[in-house]
XYZ file of C-alpha atoms in Angstrom:
191
model
C -52.633 66.399 -28.491
C -54.620 63.779 -30.721
C -52.226 64.212 -33.760
C -49.012 63.740 -31.494
C -50.820 60.916 -29.187
C -51.396 59.433 -33.241
C -47.511 60.190 -33.789
C -46.270 58.046 -30.875
C -48.126 54.871 -31.274
C -46.651 55.096 -34.933
C -43.468 55.948 -33.245
C -43.906 53.091 -31.281
C -44.963 50.613 -33.612
C -42.143 51.697 -35.956
C -39.214 51.180 -33.081
C -41.261 47.137 -32.632
C -41.020 46.470 -36.753
C -37.257 47.307 -36.832
C -36.077 45.368 -33.947
C -38.729 42.323 -35.122
C -35.849 40.529 -36.788
C -33.015 40.726 -34.190
C -35.729 39.559 -31.570
C -37.088 37.020 -33.743
C -33.444 35.630 -33.946
C -32.803 35.651 -30.385
C -36.163 34.021 -29.644
C -35.239 30.978 -32.524
C -32.155 30.538 -30.699
C -33.367 30.414 -26.993
C -36.191 28.381 -28.292
C -34.048 25.867 -30.489
C -31.619 25.233 -27.658
C -34.146 24.329 -25.193
C -35.335 21.880 -27.895
C -32.420 20.296 -28.633
C -31.868 16.180 -28.273
C -28.899 15.259 -25.738
C -25.799 12.651 -25.456
C -26.354 11.701 -21.780
C -23.539 9.614 -20.131
C -25.129 7.224 -18.022
C -24.494 7.924 -14.373
C -22.470 11.349 -15.674
C -19.471 9.321 -15.520
C -17.652 7.165 -17.567
C -17.656 4.210 -15.181
C -21.099 4.015 -14.400
C -22.636 0.649 -15.564
C -20.803 -0.934 -13.355
C -22.538 -3.436 -9.787
C -23.720 -0.220 -7.328
C -22.042 -0.502 -3.892
C -24.740 0.872 -2.413
C -28.539 1.172 -2.668
C -27.897 5.313 -3.193
C -25.056 4.454 -5.650
C -27.576 2.802 -8.407
C -27.920 4.194 -11.621
C -31.567 3.774 -11.043
C -31.100 6.905 -8.088
C -29.499 8.653 -11.432
C -32.005 7.992 -13.437
C -34.841 8.778 -11.201
C -33.224 12.493 -10.632
C -32.562 13.237 -14.548
C -35.223 14.487 -17.161
C -35.647 12.119 -20.669
C -36.573 13.087 -23.969
C -37.818 11.861 -27.237
C -34.773 12.148 -29.612
C -32.222 12.093 -26.306
C -29.096 9.382 -26.805
C -27.751 7.372 -23.905
C -23.822 6.652 -23.661
C -23.023 3.799 -21.834
C -19.263 3.010 -21.265
C -18.249 -0.782 -19.850
C -15.448 -2.798 -20.688
C -16.880 -5.073 -23.529
C -14.369 -8.021 -22.418
C -16.572 -8.760 -19.309
C -20.006 -7.018 -19.507
C -22.366 -6.001 -22.126
C -25.958 -4.448 -22.227
C -29.298 -5.748 -22.407
C -32.185 -3.447 -23.512
C -35.064 -5.988 -22.220
C -39.160 -5.852 -21.599
C -40.388 -5.065 -18.065
C -40.684 -9.003 -17.138
C -37.129 -9.835 -18.109
C -36.017 -6.888 -16.278
C -37.833 -7.652 -13.151
C -36.553 -11.224 -13.526
C -32.757 -10.602 -14.448
C -33.893 -12.753 -17.543
C -31.352 -11.890 -20.097
C -32.115 -14.980 -22.652
C -34.620 -13.257 -25.249
C -33.357 -8.885 -25.014
C -35.012 -7.043 -27.159
C -31.108 -5.446 -28.221
C -27.791 -6.461 -27.173
C -25.427 -4.151 -27.154
C -21.632 -5.488 -26.721
C -19.119 -2.351 -28.094
C -18.074 -0.662 -24.721
C -19.439 2.113 -25.940
C -22.805 2.216 -26.844
C -25.055 4.738 -27.378
C -29.330 4.242 -27.651
C -31.726 6.863 -28.881
C -34.475 7.140 -27.077
C -37.161 7.507 -29.874
C -40.426 7.412 -28.076
C -41.846 8.396 -24.709
C -42.118 5.886 -21.453
C -40.208 3.213 -20.361
C -37.016 2.040 -21.420
C -35.418 -1.335 -19.773
C -31.720 -2.222 -19.412
C -29.714 -5.124 -17.939
C -26.183 -6.664 -17.602
C -25.855 -8.883 -19.840
C -23.087 -10.701 -17.595
C -23.998 -13.590 -15.096
C -25.381 -12.387 -12.130
C -24.664 -8.252 -12.368
C -28.283 -7.710 -12.795
C -29.276 -9.469 -9.704
C -26.116 -7.458 -7.672
C -28.296 -4.593 -8.623
C -26.360 -3.286 -12.448
C -29.980 -2.535 -14.132
C -31.933 0.752 -15.707
C -34.830 2.518 -16.423
C -34.747 5.333 -17.672
C -38.471 6.795 -18.339
C -38.534 8.923 -21.066
C -41.080 12.677 -20.674
C -44.081 12.439 -23.257
C -44.255 15.665 -25.456
C -47.817 16.466 -24.732
C -47.196 15.570 -20.626
C -44.088 17.586 -20.323
C -44.950 20.538 -18.556
C -46.793 18.562 -15.876
C -45.829 16.279 -12.708
C -46.463 12.779 -12.495
C -46.258 11.752 -9.561
C -43.931 8.971 -8.658
C -44.703 5.311 -9.046
C -44.727 3.555 -5.682
C -42.298 1.050 -5.286
C -44.078 -1.728 -4.936
C -45.207 -0.800 -8.917
C -41.967 -0.526 -9.824
C -38.225 -1.274 -8.956
C -37.127 1.643 -10.892
C -36.872 5.698 -10.756
C -39.988 7.644 -9.996
C -40.657 10.156 -12.902
C -38.685 13.244 -11.676
C -40.690 16.463 -12.296
C -40.014 18.808 -15.187
C -37.632 21.024 -15.597
C -37.945 24.504 -15.522
C -37.168 25.017 -19.063
C -40.850 24.144 -20.458
C -41.962 26.894 -18.245
C -39.061 29.146 -19.804
C -40.318 28.883 -22.922
C -43.766 29.369 -21.674
C -42.770 33.033 -20.514
C -40.761 34.375 -23.367
C -43.355 33.190 -25.798
C -45.715 34.827 -23.613
C -42.747 38.441 -23.264
C -42.694 37.990 -27.582
C -46.797 37.869 -27.490
C -47.244 40.840 -25.230
C -44.642 43.283 -26.465
C -46.154 42.116 -30.539
C -49.405 42.488 -29.438
C -48.868 45.276 -27.274
C -47.547 47.275 -31.073
C -50.738 46.128 -32.588
C -52.981 47.106 -29.900
C -52.016 50.845 -30.048
C -52.240 51.151 -33.762
């Protein structure tokens, strides 16, 4: 009986080792697709960089519902003859001050790489547009805090989007890792 049990353990372990290369390939494919940086069209459509018609129509509303990660790229489309996009400080954002931007974009098809965690502030460079609501705050999640939901800042602290809860992609990664750990750990335990 003991010999048969030992043979079964060896057979199970051998089956696990045979499937290891294909399982590892599947794991790496799934994991890399979840970690990939994305090009994100601001507002979700090509004509979003415009003066909002209502408070619920602001691109900050869209940004508050979105998740941004380090490495993502914002894509902003606008009429370069009539507008521009300015990356500014929080103070310039709050006061719609266009005089000293961090970066000025004027090409009509702007791509901004989000290279750090924290807030990024953008306003329209066209006179009066920022005061009418054409401005955007994007909050990029910190890699070490991407699995923890932060409470939304109160409207008095910031006029920008609330930090939205993290997506289920992080918990999916954890589930995949635990699954592989259980399969391979089980194989070594029965040896």
